[in-house]
PDB file of C-alpha atoms in Angstrom:
ATOM      1  CA  MET W  15      20.160 -15.142  -0.612  1.00 44.00           C
ATOM      2  CA  SER W  16      19.496 -18.640  -1.874  1.00 47.00           C
ATOM      3  CA  ASN W  17      16.846 -19.134  -4.513  1.00 52.00           C
ATOM      4  CA  PHE W  18      13.308 -19.950  -3.468  1.00 63.00           C
ATOM      5  CA  LYS W  19      10.174 -20.718  -5.424  1.00 79.00           C
ATOM      6  CA  ILE W  20       8.424 -17.535  -6.485  1.00 83.00           C
ATOM      7  CA  GLU W  21       5.050 -19.268  -6.189  1.00 84.00           C
ATOM      8  CA  ASN W  22       5.719 -20.155  -2.549  1.00 92.00           C
ATOM      9  CA  ILE W  23       6.619 -16.574  -1.663  1.00 94.00           C
ATOM     10  CA  GLU W  24       3.406 -15.300  -3.251  1.00 96.00           C
ATOM     11  CA  VAL W  25       1.341 -17.717  -1.149  1.00 96.00           C
ATOM     12  CA  GLU W  26       3.113 -16.626   2.053  1.00 97.00           C
ATOM     13  CA  LEU W  27       2.902 -12.904   1.312  1.00 97.00           C
ATOM     14  CA  LYS W  28      -0.830 -13.151   0.736  1.00 98.00           C
ATOM     15  CA  LYS W  29      -1.250 -14.453   4.294  1.00 98.00           C
ATOM     16  CA  ARG W  30      -0.336 -10.910   5.399  1.00 98.00           C
ATOM     17  CA  LEU W  31      -3.171  -9.288   3.423  1.00 98.00           C
ATOM     18  CA  PRO W  32      -6.093  -9.778   5.890  1.00 97.00           C
ATOM     19  CA  TYR W  33      -4.372  -7.523   8.437  1.00 96.00           C
ATOM     20  CA  ASP W  34      -4.291  -3.732   8.244  1.00 93.00           C
ATOM     21  CA  TYR W  35      -1.074  -2.149   7.018  1.00 94.00           C
ATOM     22  CA  ASN W  36      -0.014   0.228   9.777  1.00 93.00           C
ATOM     23  CA  TRP W  37       3.480   1.013  11.042  1.00 90.00           C
ATOM     24  CA  GLY W  38       2.744   2.742  14.333  1.00 85.00           C
ATOM     25  CA  GLN W  39       6.348   2.653  15.450  1.00 87.00           C
ATOM     26  CA  LYS W  40       8.580   4.784  13.234  1.00 88.00           C
ATOM     27  CA  GLN W  41      11.323   2.673  11.638  1.00 88.00           C
ATOM     28  CA  ASN W  42      14.565   2.832  13.618  1.00 92.00           C
ATOM     29  CA  ASP W  43      17.677   0.785  14.377  1.00 93.00           C
ATOM     30  CA  LEU W  44      16.428  -0.444  17.771  1.00 95.00           C
ATOM     31  CA  TRP W  45      13.223  -1.935  16.397  1.00 96.00           C
ATOM     32  CA  ASP W  46      15.070  -3.230  13.353  1.00 95.00           C
ATOM     33  CA  GLY W  47      17.240  -5.140  15.820  1.00 96.00           C
ATOM     34  CA  TYR W  48      14.169  -6.591  17.554  1.00 97.00           C
ATOM     35  CA  THR W  49      12.833  -7.872  14.226  1.00 97.00           C
ATOM     36  CA  ASN W  50      15.886  -8.925  12.202  1.00 97.00           C
ATOM     37  CA  PHE W  51      14.556 -12.494  12.233  1.00 97.00           C
ATOM     38  CA  ILE W  52      12.437 -11.463   9.235  1.00 97.00           C
ATOM     39  CA  TYR W  53      15.459 -11.902   6.934  1.00 95.00           C
ATOM     40  CA  LYS W  54      15.674 -15.655   7.545  1.00 94.00           C
ATOM     41  CA  THR W  55      11.948 -16.391   7.804  1.00 95.00           C
ATOM     42  CA  TRP W  56       9.861 -16.536   4.642  1.00 92.00           C
ATOM     43  CA  ASN W  57       7.083 -18.708   6.108  1.00 95.00           C
ATOM     44  CA  TRP W  58       4.233 -16.695   7.662  1.00 97.00           C
ATOM     45  CA  GLU W  59       3.399 -19.174  10.452  1.00 97.00           C
ATOM     46  CA  GLU W  60       7.043 -19.369  11.499  1.00 97.00           C
ATOM     47  CA  LEU W  61       7.202 -15.570  11.441  1.00 98.00           C
ATOM     48  CA  VAL W  62       4.244 -15.318  13.827  1.00 98.00           C
ATOM     49  CA  LEU W  63       5.977 -17.656  16.285  1.00 98.00           C
ATOM     50  CA  LYS W  64       9.119 -15.530  16.190  1.00 98.00           C
ATOM     51  CA  MET W  65       7.046 -12.388  16.731  1.00 98.00           C
ATOM     52  CA  LYS W  66       5.548 -13.917  19.890  1.00 97.00           C
ATOM     53  CA  GLN W  67       9.005 -14.800  21.158  1.00 97.00           C
ATOM     54  CA  ALA W  68      10.333 -11.291  20.492  1.00 97.00           C
ATOM     55  CA  ILE W  69       7.394  -9.795  22.413  1.00 97.00           C
ATOM     56  CA  LEU W  70       8.284 -11.952  25.419  1.00 97.00           C
ATOM     57  CA  ASP W  71      12.041 -11.418  25.148  1.00 96.00           C
ATOM     58  CA  HIS W  72      11.916  -7.633  24.851  1.00 96.00           C
ATOM     59  CA  LYS W  73       8.645  -6.950  26.727  1.00 96.00           C
ATOM     60  CA  LEU W  74       7.097  -5.181  23.731  1.00 96.00           C
ATOM     61  CA  ASP W  75       3.541  -4.176  22.900  1.00 95.00           C
ATOM     62  CA  LYS W  76       1.997  -7.028  20.909  1.00 96.00           C
ATOM     63  CA  ARG W  77       0.280  -4.860  18.285  1.00 96.00           C
ATOM     64  CA  GLU W  78       3.290  -2.593  17.746  1.00 96.00           C
ATOM     65  CA  LEU W  79       5.650  -5.536  17.298  1.00 97.00           C
ATOM     66  CA  PHE W  80       3.235  -7.336  14.969  1.00 97.00           C
ATOM     67  CA  ASN W  81       2.830  -4.293  12.718  1.00 97.00           C
ATOM     68  CA  TYR W  82       6.542  -3.541  12.606  1.00 97.00           C
ATOM     69  CA  ALA W  83       7.715  -7.102  11.960  1.00 98.00           C
ATOM     70  CA  ALA W  84       4.916  -7.975   9.518  1.00 98.00           C
ATOM     71  CA  ASN W  85       5.551  -4.865   7.417  1.00 97.00           C
ATOM     72  CA  ARG W  86       9.334  -5.323   7.299  1.00 96.00           C
ATOM     73  CA  TRP W  87       8.874  -9.002   6.412  1.00 97.00           C
ATOM     74  CA  PHE W  88       6.273  -8.249   3.719  1.00 98.00           C
ATOM     75  CA  ASN W  89       8.389  -5.586   2.023  1.00 96.00           C
ATOM     76  CA  PHE W  90      11.621  -7.564   2.269  1.00 95.00           C
ATOM     77  CA  TRP W  91      10.344 -10.808   0.776  1.00 96.00           C
ATOM     78  CA  SER W  92       8.406  -9.049  -1.968  1.00 97.00           C
ATOM     79  CA  SER W  93      11.648  -7.267  -2.840  1.00 94.00           C
ATOM     80  CA  GLN W  94      13.595 -10.549  -2.808  1.00 93.00           C
ATOM     81  CA  ALA W  95      11.080 -12.104  -5.187  1.00 95.00           C
ATOM     82  CA  VAL W  96      11.298  -9.115  -7.536  1.00 96.00           C
ATOM     83  CA  GLU W  97      15.084  -9.294  -7.552  1.00 93.00           C
ATOM     84  CA  GLN W  98      14.966 -13.001  -8.387  1.00 93.00           C
ATOM     85  CA  ILE W  99      12.504 -12.308 -11.223  1.00 95.00           C
ATOM     86  CA  PHE W 100      14.882  -9.749 -12.723  1.00 96.00           C
ATOM     87  CA  THR W 101      18.025 -11.887 -12.461  1.00 93.00           C
ATOM     88  CA  ALA W 102      16.305 -14.901 -14.039  1.00 94.00           C
ATOM     89  CA  ILE W 103      15.845 -12.918 -17.277  1.00 96.00           C
ATOM     90  CA  GLU W 104      18.437 -13.049 -20.034  1.00 94.00           C
ATOM     91  CA  GLY W 105      20.349  -9.781 -20.158  1.00 94.00           C
ATOM     92  CA  VAL W 106      20.115  -9.185 -16.411  1.00 96.00           C
ATOM     93  CA  GLU W 107      23.106 -10.058 -14.217  1.00 94.00           C
ATOM     94  CA  PRO W 108      22.994 -10.127 -10.395  1.00 90.00           C
ATOM     95  CA  VAL W 109      25.439  -8.098  -8.312  1.00 88.00           C
ATOM     96  CA  VAL W 110      28.020 -10.457  -6.852  1.00 82.00           C
ATOM     97  CA  GLU W 111      28.542  -8.403  -3.673  1.00 71.00           C
ATOM     98  CA  THR W 112      25.303  -8.983  -1.759  1.00 66.00           C
ATOM     99  CA  THR W 113      26.008  -6.176   0.732  1.00 65.00           C
ATOM    100  CA  ASP W 114      26.054  -3.564  -2.032  1.00 61.00           C
ATOM    101  CA  SER W 115      23.219  -1.207  -1.034  1.00 67.00           C
ATOM    102  CA  GLU W 116      23.379   0.884  -4.213  1.00 80.00           C
ATOM    103  CA  LYS W 117      22.659  -1.753  -6.846  1.00 87.00           C
ATOM    104  CA  ASP W 118      20.869  -5.083  -7.134  1.00 91.00           C
ATOM    105  CA  PHE W 119      21.633  -6.093 -10.720  1.00 94.00           C
ATOM    106  CA  TYR W 120      22.952  -5.011 -14.121  1.00 95.00           C
ATOM    107  CA  LEU W 121      20.357  -4.517 -16.846  1.00 96.00           C
ATOM    108  CA  PHE W 122      22.227  -4.969 -20.134  1.00 95.00           C
ATOM    109  CA  GLY W 123      25.353  -3.740 -18.364  1.00 95.00           C
ATOM    110  CA  ILE W 124      23.737  -0.770 -16.577  1.00 96.00           C
ATOM    111  CA  PRO W 125      23.759  -1.030 -12.748  1.00 95.00           C
ATOM    112  CA  PHE W 126      20.398  -0.573 -11.012  1.00 95.00           C
ATOM    113  CA  ASP W 127      18.881  -0.660  -7.577  1.00 93.00           C
ATOM    114  CA  HIS W 128      15.202  -1.521  -7.640  1.00 94.00           C
ATOM    115  CA  LYS W 129      12.379  -0.394  -5.391  1.00 94.00           C
ATOM    116  CA  THR W 130       8.740  -1.378  -5.389  1.00 96.00           C
ATOM    117  CA  SER W 131       6.713   1.653  -4.319  1.00 95.00           C
ATOM    118  CA  ILE W 132       3.023   2.194  -3.779  1.00 96.00           C
ATOM    119  CA  PHE W 133       1.652   5.118  -5.765  1.00 97.00           C
ATOM    120  CA  PRO W 134       2.161   7.998  -3.279  1.00 95.00           C
ATOM    121  CA  LYS W 135      -0.913  10.022  -2.342  1.00 91.00           C
ATOM    122  CA  GLN W 136       1.481  12.782  -1.219  1.00 93.00           C
ATOM    123  CA  PHE W 137       2.458  13.241  -4.879  1.00 95.00           C
ATOM    124  CA  GLN W 138      -0.754  15.287  -5.095  1.00 89.00           C
ATOM    125  CA  ASN W 139      -1.472  14.336  -8.685  1.00 94.00           C
ATOM    126  CA  THR W 140      -3.456  11.504 -10.227  1.00 96.00           C
ATOM    127  CA  TYR W 141      -2.091   8.186 -11.414  1.00 96.00           C
ATOM    128  CA  GLU W 142      -3.035   9.193 -14.961  1.00 96.00           C
ATOM    129  CA  TYR W 143      -1.090  12.448 -14.584  1.00 97.00           C
ATOM    130  CA  ALA W 144       1.957  10.522 -13.322  1.00 97.00           C
ATOM    131  CA  HIS W 145       1.833   8.261 -16.373  1.00 93.00           C
ATOM    132  CA  SER W 146       2.285  11.216 -18.696  1.00 95.00           C
ATOM    133  CA  HIS W 147       4.716  13.049 -16.392  1.00 96.00           C
ATOM    134  CA  LYS W 148       6.999  10.181 -15.438  1.00 97.00           C
ATOM    135  CA  PRO W 149      10.157  12.279 -14.757  1.00 96.00           C
ATOM    136  CA  GLU W 150       8.177  14.383 -12.286  1.00 96.00           C
ATOM    137  CA  LEU W 151       7.160  11.340 -10.253  1.00 97.00           C
ATOM    138  CA  ILE W 152      10.664   9.836 -10.421  1.00 96.00           C
ATOM    139  CA  GLU W 153      12.158  13.022  -9.045  1.00 93.00           C
ATOM    140  CA  TRP W 154       9.549  13.078  -6.282  1.00 95.00           C
ATOM    141  CA  LEU W 155      10.312   9.454  -5.349  1.00 94.00           C
ATOM    142  CA  TYR W 156      14.054  10.069  -5.133  1.00 91.00           C
ATOM    143  CA  LYS W 157      13.625  13.123  -2.930  1.00 88.00           C
ATOM    144  CA  ASN W 158      10.836  11.901  -0.661  1.00 87.00           C
ATOM    145  CA  GLN W 159      11.334   8.184  -0.147  1.00 77.00           C
ATOM    146  CA  SER W 160      13.413   6.166   2.286  1.00 58.00           C
ATOM    147  CA  THR W 161      16.038   8.095   4.179  1.00 53.00           C
ATOM    148  CA  GLN W 162      17.186   4.836   5.725  1.00 54.00           C
ATOM    149  CA  LYS W 163      20.163   2.708   4.701  1.00 52.00           C
ATOM    150  CA  ARG W 164      19.231   2.484   1.033  1.00 52.00           C
ATOM    151  CA  HIS W 165      18.810   6.220   0.477  1.00 60.00           C
ATOM    152  CA  HIS W 166      20.996   7.259  -2.453  1.00 72.00           C
ATOM    153  CA  PHE W 167      20.844   9.006  -5.826  1.00 82.00           C
ATOM    154  CA  LYS W 168      22.286   6.189  -7.947  1.00 89.00           C
ATOM    155  CA  ASN W 169      20.457   4.479 -10.829  1.00 94.00           C
ATOM    156  CA  ARG W 170      17.138   3.025  -9.752  1.00 94.00           C
ATOM    157  CA  LEU W 171      14.241   1.201 -11.393  1.00 97.00           C
ATOM    158  CA  PHE W 172      10.969   1.938  -9.619  1.00 97.00           C
ATOM    159  CA  ILE W 173       8.093  -0.499  -9.759  1.00 98.00           C
ATOM    160  CA  VAL W 174       5.061   1.637  -8.948  1.00 98.00           C
ATOM    161  CA  VAL W 175       1.990  -0.342  -7.876  1.00 98.00           C
ATOM    162  CA  TYR W 176      -1.483   1.133  -8.111  1.00 98.00           C
ATOM    163  CA  ALA W 177      -4.790  -0.495  -7.133  1.00 97.00           C
ATOM    164  CA  LYS W 178      -8.055   1.094  -8.245  1.00 95.00           C
ATOM    165  CA  ASN W 179      -9.566   0.359  -4.821  1.00 95.00           C
ATOM    166  CA  GLY W 180      -6.781   2.327  -3.122  1.00 94.00           C
ATOM    167  CA  GLU W 181      -5.133  -0.670  -1.436  1.00 96.00           C
ATOM    168  CA  HIS W 182      -1.911  -0.248  -3.403  1.00 97.00           C
ATOM    169  CA  TRP W 183       0.291  -2.046  -0.858  1.00 97.00           C
ATOM    170  CA  LYS W 184      -1.461  -5.365  -1.451  1.00 98.00           C
ATOM    171  CA  LEU W 185      -0.080  -5.511  -5.008  1.00 98.00           C
ATOM    172  CA  LYS W 186       3.387  -6.143  -3.541  1.00 98.00           C
ATOM    173  CA  ALA W 187       2.084  -9.662  -2.852  1.00 98.00           C
ATOM    174  CA  GLU W 188       0.939 -10.178  -6.447  1.00 97.00           C
ATOM    175  CA  ILE W 189       4.259 -11.672  -7.504  1.00 97.00           C
ATOM    176  CA  SER W 190       2.892 -13.228 -10.712  1.00 96.00           C
ATOM    177  CA  LEU W 191       1.536  -9.837 -11.781  1.00 97.00           C
ATOM    178  CA  LEU W 192       4.860  -8.160 -10.973  1.00 98.00           C
ATOM    179  CA  LYS W 193       6.705 -10.862 -12.908  1.00 97.00           C
ATOM    180  CA  GLU W 194       4.587 -10.303 -16.009  1.00 97.00           C
ATOM    181  CA  ALA W 195       5.237  -6.537 -15.935  1.00 98.00           C
ATOM    182  CA  ILE W 196       8.981  -6.951 -15.345  1.00 98.00           C
ATOM    183  CA  GLN W 197       9.434  -9.492 -18.147  1.00 97.00           C
ATOM    184  CA  LYS W 198       7.493  -7.262 -20.552  1.00 97.00           C
ATOM    185  CA  TYR W 199       9.644  -4.255 -19.596  1.00 97.00           C
ATOM    186  CA  VAL W 200      12.966  -6.041 -20.037  1.00 97.00           C
ATOM    187  CA  ALA W 201      11.882  -7.625 -23.336  1.00 97.00           C
ATOM    188  CA  SER W 202      11.335  -4.197 -24.907  1.00 96.00           C
ATOM    189  CA  PHE W 203      14.073  -2.327 -23.002  1.00 96.00           C
ATOM    190  CA  ARG W 204      16.128   0.341 -24.752  1.00 95.00           C
ATOM    191  CA  LYS W 205      18.697   2.498 -22.978  1.00 95.00           C
ATOM    192  CA  GLU W 206      17.219   5.558 -24.709  1.00 96.00           C
ATOM    193  CA  GLN W 207      13.972   5.194 -22.739  1.00 96.00           C
ATOM    194  CA  LEU W 208      15.727   5.872 -19.429  1.00 97.00           C
ATOM    195  CA  HIS W 209      15.286   9.264 -17.814  1.00 96.00           C
ATOM    196  CA  SER W 210      18.413  11.184 -16.827  1.00 94.00           C
ATOM    197  CA  PHE W 211      18.738  13.357 -13.716  1.00 93.00           C
ATOM    198  CA  THR W 212      21.451  15.277 -11.878  1.00 88.00           C
ATOM    199  CA  PHE W 213      20.671  15.141  -8.165  1.00 81.00           C
ATOM    200  CA  ALA W 214      24.079  15.565  -6.539  1.00 72.00           C
ATOM    201  CA  ASP W 215      27.770  16.151  -7.283  1.00 74.00           C
ATOM    202  CA  GLU W 216      27.121  16.579 -11.009  1.00 76.00           C
ATOM    203  CA  GLN W 217      26.505  12.837 -11.102  1.00 84.00           C
ATOM    204  CA  THR W 218      24.173  11.526 -13.817  1.00 91.00           C
ATOM    205  CA  THR W 219      21.400   9.283 -12.510  1.00 93.00           C
ATOM    206  CA  LEU W 220      19.418   6.982 -14.808  1.00 96.00           C
ATOM    207  CA  SER W 221      15.945   5.872 -13.805  1.00 97.00           C
ATOM    208  CA  ASP W 222      12.612   4.586 -15.056  1.00 98.00           C
ATOM    209  CA  ILE W 223       9.257   3.320 -13.821  1.00 98.00           C
ATOM    210  CA  ILE W 224       7.618  -0.047 -14.401  1.00 98.00           C
ATOM    211  CA  TRP W 225       3.889   0.445 -13.862  1.00 98.00           C
ATOM    212  CA  VAL W 226       1.804  -2.292 -12.251  1.00 98.00           C
ATOM    213  CA  SER W 227      -1.921  -1.721 -11.745  1.00 96.00           C
ATOM    214  CA  LYS W 228      -4.990  -3.780 -10.990  1.00 94.00           C
TER     215      LYS W 228
END
C-alpha cells in the first residue's frame, strides 16, 4: 500500500461519522466480493459513487450495501493509517510481504499484528476494571474477536478505543489521537511489559494494549 497523508485519511474517515454504524448483513465472502472496491478507494465521495454502482450491478438493497461497504472501508483505512503511524517510528520495521496476515510490523525486532478494537460491552466489566486487569481483556479479545481471515493466536498489539459517550467506534477516525497514543507507547516500550499467553500448540503469544480514550 503506497503512503498517503495521514491528515487526509482523517478528514475522509470523519465523513463516515454522521451515519449510524450498523452491519445488518453478517460479514461473508460473497458480500466482501461485492465491496472489494473499498481497498482502492480512500476518498469518501468516490466510495459513495462505487456503492451506487455496486447496488445497480448486483441488484442489492441500498441500505444493506451502504452499511456493509461503509463499515469495511472505515475499518480498513483506519487500520492502514495506524500501520503507517507505527512504521514511521524509529525502531519499527514494516513487514516486506504485504500478504502476511499474521504480522504487520516488527517492534524492536518482535513481530506483531495490530488491531484497533472498540471497548467490548460483551466483556461485562468496566473500562476501569479492564485497565487494571489487562491480561483478562487481552485473552477475551483473542478468543472472541474476528473469526475471519485474520483470526490467529500470534503476537498482537491491540489498540482499544473508549469514548465516554459510548460511541467508541468513532475514535477509529481520530487518527491524530491514535498517533499520539502510539508514539507515546513506542517511546517508552520495554519487552518486559508484554503479556505472555499460551493459546494453542504450546506456542507463546506476546500481546499488549494501547489505550485510547476521549
